[in-house]
Tab-separated table of C-alpha atoms and ligand atoms in Angstrom:
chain	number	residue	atom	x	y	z
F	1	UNK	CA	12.517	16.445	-20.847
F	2	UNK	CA	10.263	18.916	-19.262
F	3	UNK	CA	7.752	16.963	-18.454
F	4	UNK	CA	10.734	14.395	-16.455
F	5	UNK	CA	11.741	17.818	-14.754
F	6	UNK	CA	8.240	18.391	-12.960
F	7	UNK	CA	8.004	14.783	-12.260
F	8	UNK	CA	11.247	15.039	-10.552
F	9	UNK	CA	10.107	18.135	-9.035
F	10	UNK	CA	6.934	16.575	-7.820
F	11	UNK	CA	8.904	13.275	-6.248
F	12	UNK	CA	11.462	15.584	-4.275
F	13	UNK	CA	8.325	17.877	-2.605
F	14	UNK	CA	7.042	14.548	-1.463
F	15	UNK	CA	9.729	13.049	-0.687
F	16	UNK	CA	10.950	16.061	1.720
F	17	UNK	CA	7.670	15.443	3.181
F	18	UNK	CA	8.434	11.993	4.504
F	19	UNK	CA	5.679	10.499	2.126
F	20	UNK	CA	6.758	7.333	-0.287
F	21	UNK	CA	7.144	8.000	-4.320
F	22	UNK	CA	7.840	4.694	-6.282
F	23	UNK	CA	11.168	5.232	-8.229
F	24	UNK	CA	11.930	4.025	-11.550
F	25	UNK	CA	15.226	1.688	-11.720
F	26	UNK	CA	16.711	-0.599	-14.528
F	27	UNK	CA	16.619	-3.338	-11.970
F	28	UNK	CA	12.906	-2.720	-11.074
F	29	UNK	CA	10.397	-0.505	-9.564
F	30	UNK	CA	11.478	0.658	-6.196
F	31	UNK	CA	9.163	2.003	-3.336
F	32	UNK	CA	11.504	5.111	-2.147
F	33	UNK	CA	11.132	6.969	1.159
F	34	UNK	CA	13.655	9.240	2.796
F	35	UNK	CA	16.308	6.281	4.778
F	36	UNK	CA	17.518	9.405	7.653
F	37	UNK	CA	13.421	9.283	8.577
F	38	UNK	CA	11.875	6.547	10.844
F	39	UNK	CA	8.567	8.169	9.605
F	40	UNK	CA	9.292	7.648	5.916
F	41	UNK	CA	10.693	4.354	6.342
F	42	UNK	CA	8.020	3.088	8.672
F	43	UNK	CA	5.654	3.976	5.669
F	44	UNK	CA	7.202	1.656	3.353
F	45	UNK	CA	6.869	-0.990	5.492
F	46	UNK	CA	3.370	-0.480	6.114
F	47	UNK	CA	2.596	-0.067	2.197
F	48	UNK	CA	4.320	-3.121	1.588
F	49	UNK	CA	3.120	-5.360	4.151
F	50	UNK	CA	6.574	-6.233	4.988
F	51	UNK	CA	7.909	-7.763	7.948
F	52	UNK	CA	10.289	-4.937	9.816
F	53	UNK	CA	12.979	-7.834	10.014
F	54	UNK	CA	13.581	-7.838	6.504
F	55	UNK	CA	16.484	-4.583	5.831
F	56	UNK	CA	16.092	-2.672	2.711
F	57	UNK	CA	18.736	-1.300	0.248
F	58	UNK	CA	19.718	2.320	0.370
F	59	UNK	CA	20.160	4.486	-3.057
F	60	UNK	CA	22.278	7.359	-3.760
F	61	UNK	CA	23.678	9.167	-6.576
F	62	UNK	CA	27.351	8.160	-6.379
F	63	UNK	CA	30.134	6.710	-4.600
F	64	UNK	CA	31.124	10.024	-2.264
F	65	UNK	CA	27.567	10.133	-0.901
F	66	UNK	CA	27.489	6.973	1.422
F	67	UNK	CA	31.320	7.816	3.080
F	68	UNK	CA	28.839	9.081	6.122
F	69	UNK	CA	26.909	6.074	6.404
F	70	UNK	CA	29.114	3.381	5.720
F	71	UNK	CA	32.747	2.131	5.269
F	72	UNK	CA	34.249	2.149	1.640
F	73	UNK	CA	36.986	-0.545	0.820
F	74	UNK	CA	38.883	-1.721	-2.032
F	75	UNK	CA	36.367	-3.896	-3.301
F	76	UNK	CA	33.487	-1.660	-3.711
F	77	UNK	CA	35.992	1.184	-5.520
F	78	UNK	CA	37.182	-1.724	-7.989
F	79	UNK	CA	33.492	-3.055	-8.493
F	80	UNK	CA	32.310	0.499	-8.514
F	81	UNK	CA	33.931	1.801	-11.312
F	82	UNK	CA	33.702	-1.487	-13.309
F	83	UNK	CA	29.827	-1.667	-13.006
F	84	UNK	CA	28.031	1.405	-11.150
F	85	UNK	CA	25.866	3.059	-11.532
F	86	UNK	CA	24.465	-0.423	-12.398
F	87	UNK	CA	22.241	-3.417	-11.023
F	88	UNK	CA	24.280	-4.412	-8.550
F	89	UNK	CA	24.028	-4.133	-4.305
F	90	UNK	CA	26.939	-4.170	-1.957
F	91	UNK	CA	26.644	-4.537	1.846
F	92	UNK	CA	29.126	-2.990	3.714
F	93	UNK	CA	30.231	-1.642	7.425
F	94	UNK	CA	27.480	0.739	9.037
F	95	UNK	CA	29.143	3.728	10.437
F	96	UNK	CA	28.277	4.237	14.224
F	97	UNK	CA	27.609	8.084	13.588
F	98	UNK	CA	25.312	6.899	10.131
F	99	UNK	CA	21.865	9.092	10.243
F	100	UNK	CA	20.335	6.026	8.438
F	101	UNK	CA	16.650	5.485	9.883
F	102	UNK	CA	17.192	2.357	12.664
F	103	UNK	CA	14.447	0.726	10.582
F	104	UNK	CA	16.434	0.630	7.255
F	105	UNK	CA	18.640	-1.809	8.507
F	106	UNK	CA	16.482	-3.962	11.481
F	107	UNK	CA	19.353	-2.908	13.851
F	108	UNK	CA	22.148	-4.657	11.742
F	109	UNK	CA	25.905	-3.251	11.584
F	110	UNK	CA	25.574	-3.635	8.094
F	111	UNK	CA	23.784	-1.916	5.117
F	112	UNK	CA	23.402	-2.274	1.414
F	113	UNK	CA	23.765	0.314	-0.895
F	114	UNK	CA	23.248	0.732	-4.649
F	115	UNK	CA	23.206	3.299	-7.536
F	116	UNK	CA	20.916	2.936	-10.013
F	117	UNK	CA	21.396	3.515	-13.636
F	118	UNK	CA	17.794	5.023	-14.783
F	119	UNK	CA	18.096	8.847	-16.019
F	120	UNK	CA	15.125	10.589	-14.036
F	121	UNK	CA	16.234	8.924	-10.861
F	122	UNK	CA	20.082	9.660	-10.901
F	123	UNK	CA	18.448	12.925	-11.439
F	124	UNK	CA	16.190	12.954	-8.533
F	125	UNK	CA	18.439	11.847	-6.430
F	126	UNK	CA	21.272	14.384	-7.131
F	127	UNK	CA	18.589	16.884	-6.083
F	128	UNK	CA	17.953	15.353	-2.369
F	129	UNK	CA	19.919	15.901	1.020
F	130	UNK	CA	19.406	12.314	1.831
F	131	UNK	CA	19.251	8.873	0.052
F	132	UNK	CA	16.421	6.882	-0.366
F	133	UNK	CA	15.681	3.773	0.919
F	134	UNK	CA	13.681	1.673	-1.795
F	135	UNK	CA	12.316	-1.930	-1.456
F	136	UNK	CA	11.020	-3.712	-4.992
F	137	UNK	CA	8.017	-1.640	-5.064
F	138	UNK	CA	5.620	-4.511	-4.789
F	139	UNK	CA	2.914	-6.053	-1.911
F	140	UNK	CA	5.577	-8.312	0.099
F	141	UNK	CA	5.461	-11.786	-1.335
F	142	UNK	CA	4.570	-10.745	-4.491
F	143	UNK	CA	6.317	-10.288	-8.551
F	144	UNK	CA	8.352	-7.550	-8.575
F	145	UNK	CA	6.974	-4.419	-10.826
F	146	UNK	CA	9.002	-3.530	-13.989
F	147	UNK	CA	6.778	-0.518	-15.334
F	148	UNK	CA	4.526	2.173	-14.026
F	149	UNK	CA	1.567	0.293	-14.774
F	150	UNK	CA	2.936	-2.785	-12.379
F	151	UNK	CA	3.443	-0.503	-9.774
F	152	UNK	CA	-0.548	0.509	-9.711
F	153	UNK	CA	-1.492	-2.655	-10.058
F	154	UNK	CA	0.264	-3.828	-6.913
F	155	UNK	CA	-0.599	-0.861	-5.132
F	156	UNK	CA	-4.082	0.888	-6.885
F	157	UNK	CA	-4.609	4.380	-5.615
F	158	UNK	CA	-2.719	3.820	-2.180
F	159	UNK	CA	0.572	5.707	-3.634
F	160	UNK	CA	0.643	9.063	-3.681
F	161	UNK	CA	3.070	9.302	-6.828
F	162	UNK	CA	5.107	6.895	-9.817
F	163	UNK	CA	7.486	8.918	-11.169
F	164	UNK	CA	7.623	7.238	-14.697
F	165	UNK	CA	11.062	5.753	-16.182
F	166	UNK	CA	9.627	3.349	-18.826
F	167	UNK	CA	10.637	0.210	-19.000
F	168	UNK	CA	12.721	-1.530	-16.490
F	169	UNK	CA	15.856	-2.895	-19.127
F	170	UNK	CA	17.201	-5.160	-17.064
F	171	UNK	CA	14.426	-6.419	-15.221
F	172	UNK	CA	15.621	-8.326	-12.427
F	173	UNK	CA	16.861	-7.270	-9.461
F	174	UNK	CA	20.084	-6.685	-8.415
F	175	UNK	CA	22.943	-8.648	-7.320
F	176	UNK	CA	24.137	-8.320	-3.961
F	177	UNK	CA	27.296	-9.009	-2.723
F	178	UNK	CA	28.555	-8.676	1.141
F	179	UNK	CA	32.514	-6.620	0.710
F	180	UNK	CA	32.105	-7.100	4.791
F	181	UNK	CA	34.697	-9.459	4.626
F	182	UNK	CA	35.816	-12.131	2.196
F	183	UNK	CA	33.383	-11.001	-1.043
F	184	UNK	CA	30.272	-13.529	-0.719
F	185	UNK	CA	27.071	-13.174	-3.051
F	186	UNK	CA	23.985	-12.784	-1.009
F	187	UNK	CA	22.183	-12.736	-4.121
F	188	UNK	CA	21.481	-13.463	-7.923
F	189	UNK	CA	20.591	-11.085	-9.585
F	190	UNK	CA	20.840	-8.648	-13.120
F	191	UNK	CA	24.480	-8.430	-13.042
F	192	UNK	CA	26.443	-11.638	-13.617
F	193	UNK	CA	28.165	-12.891	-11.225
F	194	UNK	CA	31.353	-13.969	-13.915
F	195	UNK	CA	31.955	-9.865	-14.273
F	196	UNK	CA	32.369	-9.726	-10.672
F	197	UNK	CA	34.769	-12.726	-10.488
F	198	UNK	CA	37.167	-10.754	-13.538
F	199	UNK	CA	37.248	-7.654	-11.726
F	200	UNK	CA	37.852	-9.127	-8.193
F	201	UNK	CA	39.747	-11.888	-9.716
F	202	UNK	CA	38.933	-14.373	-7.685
F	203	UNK	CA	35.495	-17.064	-7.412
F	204	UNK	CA	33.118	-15.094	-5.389
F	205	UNK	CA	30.641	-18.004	-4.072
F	206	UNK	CA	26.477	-17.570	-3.833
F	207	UNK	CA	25.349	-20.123	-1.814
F	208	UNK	CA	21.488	-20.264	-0.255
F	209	UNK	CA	22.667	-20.717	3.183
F	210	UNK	CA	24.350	-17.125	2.779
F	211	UNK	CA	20.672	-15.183	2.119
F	212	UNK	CA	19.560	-17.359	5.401
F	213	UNK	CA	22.124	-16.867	7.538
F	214	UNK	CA	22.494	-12.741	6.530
F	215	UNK	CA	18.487	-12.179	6.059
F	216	UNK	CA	16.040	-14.821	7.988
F	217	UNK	CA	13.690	-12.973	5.493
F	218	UNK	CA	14.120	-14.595	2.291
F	219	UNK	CA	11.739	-16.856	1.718
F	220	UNK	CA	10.670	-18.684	-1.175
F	221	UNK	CA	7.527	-17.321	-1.951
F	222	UNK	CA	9.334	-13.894	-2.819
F	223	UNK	CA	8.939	-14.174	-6.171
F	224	UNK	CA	6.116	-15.829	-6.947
F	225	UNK	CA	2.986	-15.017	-9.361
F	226	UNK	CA	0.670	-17.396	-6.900
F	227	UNK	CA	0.365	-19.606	-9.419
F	228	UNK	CA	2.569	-23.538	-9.481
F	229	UNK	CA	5.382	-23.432	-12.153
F	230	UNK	CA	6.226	-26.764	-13.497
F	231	UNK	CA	10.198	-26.284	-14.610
F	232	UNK	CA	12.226	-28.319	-17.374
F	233	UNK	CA	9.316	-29.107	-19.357
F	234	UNK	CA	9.622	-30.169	-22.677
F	235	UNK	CA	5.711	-31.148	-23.351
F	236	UNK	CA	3.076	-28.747	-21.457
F	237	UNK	CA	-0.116	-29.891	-20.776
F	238	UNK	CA	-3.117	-28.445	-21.976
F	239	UNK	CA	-4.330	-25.761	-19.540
F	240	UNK	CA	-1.269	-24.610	-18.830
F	241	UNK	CA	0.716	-21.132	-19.737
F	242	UNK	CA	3.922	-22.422	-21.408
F	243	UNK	CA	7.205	-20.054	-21.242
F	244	UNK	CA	9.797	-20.650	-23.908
F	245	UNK	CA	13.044	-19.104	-24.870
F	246	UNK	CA	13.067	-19.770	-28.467
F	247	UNK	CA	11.389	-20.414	-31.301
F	248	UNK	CA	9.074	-23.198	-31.795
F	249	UNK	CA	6.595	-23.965	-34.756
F	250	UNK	CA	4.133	-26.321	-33.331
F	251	UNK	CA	2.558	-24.041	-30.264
F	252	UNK	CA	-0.643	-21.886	-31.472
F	253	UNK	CA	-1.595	-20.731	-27.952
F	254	UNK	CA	-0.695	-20.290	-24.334
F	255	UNK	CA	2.820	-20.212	-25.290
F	256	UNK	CA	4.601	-16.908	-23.795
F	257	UNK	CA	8.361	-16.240	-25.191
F	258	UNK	CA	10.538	-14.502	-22.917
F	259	UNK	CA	12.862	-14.754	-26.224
F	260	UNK	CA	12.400	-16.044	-29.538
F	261	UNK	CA	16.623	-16.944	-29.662
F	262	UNK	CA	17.756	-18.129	-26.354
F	263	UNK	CA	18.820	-14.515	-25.613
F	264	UNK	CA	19.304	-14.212	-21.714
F	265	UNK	CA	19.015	-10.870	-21.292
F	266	UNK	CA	16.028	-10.618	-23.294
F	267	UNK	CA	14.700	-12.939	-20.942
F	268	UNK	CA	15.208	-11.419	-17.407
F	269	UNK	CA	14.265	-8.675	-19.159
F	270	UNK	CA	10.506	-10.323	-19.978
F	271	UNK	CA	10.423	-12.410	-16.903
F	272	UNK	CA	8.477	-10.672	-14.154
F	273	UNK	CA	6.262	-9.002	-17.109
F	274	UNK	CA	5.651	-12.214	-18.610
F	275	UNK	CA	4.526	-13.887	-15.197
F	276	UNK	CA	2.424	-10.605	-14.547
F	277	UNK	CA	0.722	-11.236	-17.355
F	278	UNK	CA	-0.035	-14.934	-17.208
F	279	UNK	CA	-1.558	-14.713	-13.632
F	280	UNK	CA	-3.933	-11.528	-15.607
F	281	UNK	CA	-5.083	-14.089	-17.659
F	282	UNK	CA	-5.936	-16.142	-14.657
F	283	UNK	CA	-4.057	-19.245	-16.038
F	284	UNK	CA	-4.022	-22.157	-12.618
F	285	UNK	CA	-0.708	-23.649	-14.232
F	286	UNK	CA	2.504	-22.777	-15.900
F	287	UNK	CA	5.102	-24.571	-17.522
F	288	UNK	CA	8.591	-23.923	-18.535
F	289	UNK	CA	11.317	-25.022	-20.979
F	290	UNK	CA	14.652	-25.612	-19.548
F	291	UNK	CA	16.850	-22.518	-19.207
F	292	UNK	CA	20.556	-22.521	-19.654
F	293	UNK	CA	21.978	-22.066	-16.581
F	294	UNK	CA	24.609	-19.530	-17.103
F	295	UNK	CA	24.598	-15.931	-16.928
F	296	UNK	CA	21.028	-14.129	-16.416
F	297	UNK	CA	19.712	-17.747	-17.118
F	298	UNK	CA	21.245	-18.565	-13.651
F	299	UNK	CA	19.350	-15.787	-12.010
F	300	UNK	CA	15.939	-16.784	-14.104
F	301	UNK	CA	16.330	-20.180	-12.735
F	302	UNK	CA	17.008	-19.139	-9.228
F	303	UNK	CA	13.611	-17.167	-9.223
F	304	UNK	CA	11.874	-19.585	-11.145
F	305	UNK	CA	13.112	-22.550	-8.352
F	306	UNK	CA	12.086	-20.624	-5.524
F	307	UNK	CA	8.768	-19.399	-7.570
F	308	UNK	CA	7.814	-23.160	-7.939
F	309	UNK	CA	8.100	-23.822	-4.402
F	310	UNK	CA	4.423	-22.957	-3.485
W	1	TXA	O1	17.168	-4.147	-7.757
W	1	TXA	C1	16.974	-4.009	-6.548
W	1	TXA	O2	17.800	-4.342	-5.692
W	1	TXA	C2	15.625	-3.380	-6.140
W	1	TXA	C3	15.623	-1.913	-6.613
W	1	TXA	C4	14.369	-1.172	-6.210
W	1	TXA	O3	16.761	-1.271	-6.155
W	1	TXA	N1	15.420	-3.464	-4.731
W	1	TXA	C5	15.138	-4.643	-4.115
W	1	TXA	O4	14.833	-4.495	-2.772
W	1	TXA	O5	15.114	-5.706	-4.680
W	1	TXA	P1	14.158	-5.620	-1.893
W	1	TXA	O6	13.893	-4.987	-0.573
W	1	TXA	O7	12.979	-6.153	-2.602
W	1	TXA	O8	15.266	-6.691	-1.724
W	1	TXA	C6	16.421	-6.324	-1.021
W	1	TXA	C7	17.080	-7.505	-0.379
W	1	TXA	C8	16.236	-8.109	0.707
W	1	TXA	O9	16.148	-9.502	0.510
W	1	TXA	C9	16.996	-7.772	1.976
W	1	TXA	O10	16.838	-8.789	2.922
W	1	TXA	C10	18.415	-7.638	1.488
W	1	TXA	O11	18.279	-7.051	0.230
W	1	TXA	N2	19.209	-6.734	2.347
W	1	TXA	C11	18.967	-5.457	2.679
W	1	TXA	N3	19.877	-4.981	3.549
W	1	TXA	C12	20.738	-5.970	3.783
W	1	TXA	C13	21.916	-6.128	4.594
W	1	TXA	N4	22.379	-5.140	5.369
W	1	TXA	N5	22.545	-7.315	4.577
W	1	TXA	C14	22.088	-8.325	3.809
W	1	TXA	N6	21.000	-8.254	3.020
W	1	TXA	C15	20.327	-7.108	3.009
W	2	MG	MG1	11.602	-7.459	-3.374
């Protein structure tokens, strides 16, 4: 589209410039700044509020383009071509001669790379000399941003540019796994972790103690609207939002369906917007119906445990 091809146009002039441009993904909205430049990076950072411990995740266009910054291994080619570009993160061995900005990865000798599947930015990134290193593109702390119009509400007038991708599809963020050594999941996320376990054909294991160990930065508040979530509920009480995954006749209001058929793609897909959307309405409570835990519904409950946790 011509319009996509000025926009892309407009991202790479600012981006050249060291200045941030949030990035459309089909994970989520990312908050992209050039990851060889300190300045850029520091930027993020700053716009985000977010503590300089915390590493981010590196994008590029394909596979050849991180064989400067980081060591490739038999894992990520098999789980590459299975699933990229896709929602999924790997962490793998910095190279010592890597131009990647100190403050990418908090002085770690590891970093995570991923390559999104979302049109405009494949395309924008094909057209840069350097990758870009992109945090959820959201205040630190708070839901991620699946659309344009997420994005400036997290962030009003303070970005410069949203290059515009729609709809995030998958709506969660991606899965990372650490191919440092023995495969380990650092976190849940839009691709499940069952397609890994075929292609690497073993049980790769996601345990919380990995994220702490790896990143003292996770915390539980990451994903949360602000807002106490009540899980499991099969009876809501009266002022609260209640979030369902299928169809029931007897709600007339504050009921919110992240699916109407216990589809659990459909409902990572909703979840962040949903949330968004419930904290808009300035509801003090939600509630929500059990979700299978398998699949997506295994990365839906993992946000929705540590969203409770306020
Ligand atoms: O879907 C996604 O992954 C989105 C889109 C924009 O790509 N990005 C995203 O970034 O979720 P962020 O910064 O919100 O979360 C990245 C997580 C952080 O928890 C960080 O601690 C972890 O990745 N991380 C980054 N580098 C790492 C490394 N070298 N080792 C272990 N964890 C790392
Ligand atoms: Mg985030």
């Amino acid at each position: 589209m011509k319009k996509d091809l000025s926009n892309i146009k407009k991202s790479k002039y600012l981006l050249d410039r060291n200045h941030c441009v949030a990035i459309p993904t089909e994970t989520v909205y990312g908050l992209a700044g050039n990851a060889y430049s300190d300045n850029a990076i520091l930027k993020i950072y700053k716009l985000k509020k977010r503590p300089k411990f915390n590493p981010l995740i590196v994008h590029y266009y394909k596979a050849q383009d991180i064989k400067d910054d980081c060591e490739i291994n038999d894992n990520f080619k098999k789980l590459y071509r299975s699933f990229c570009p896709g929602p999924i993160t790997f962490v793998l061995k910095l190279k010592k001669k890597s131009k990647i900005s100190k403050y990418v990865t908090n002085g770690k000798k590891t970093l995570a790379v991923r390559f999104p599947n979302k049109l405009v930015t494949r395309k924008l990134l094909r057209s840069l000399s350097y990758p870009l290193a992109a945090p959820s593109a959201n205040i630190y702390n708070q839901l991620s941003p699946v659309s344009k119009k997420d994005v400036k509400d997290e962030f009003g007038n303070k970005l410069k540019f949203i290059l515009d991708g729609g709809p995030s599809k998958v709506g969660l963020e991606s899965t990372i796994i650490s191919l440092v050594k023995k495969p380990m999941i650092l976190r849940l996320g839009g691709l499940d972790v069952k397609k890994i376990d075929k292609i690497l054909k073993t049980n790769v294991k996601f345990t919380k103690k990995n994220m702490k160990i790896i990143v003292p930065g996770q915390s539980n508040f990451h994903y949360s609207p602000g807002i106490p979530i009540r899980l499991n509920v099969k009876k809501p009480f009266s002022d609260e939002a209640f979030i369902l995954i299928q169809k029931r006749k007897y709600f007339d209001k504050n009921h919110f369906y992240l699916s109407k058929n216990k589809n659990l793609n459909e409902a990572g897909k909703k979840l962040y917007k949903t949330l968004r959307k419930i904290k808009h309405l300035k509801y003090k409570k939600i509630a929500i119906e059990k979700i299978p835990n398998i699949g997506l519904g295994q990365t839906i409950n993992d946000r929705l445990k540590r969203a409770s946790k306020i």
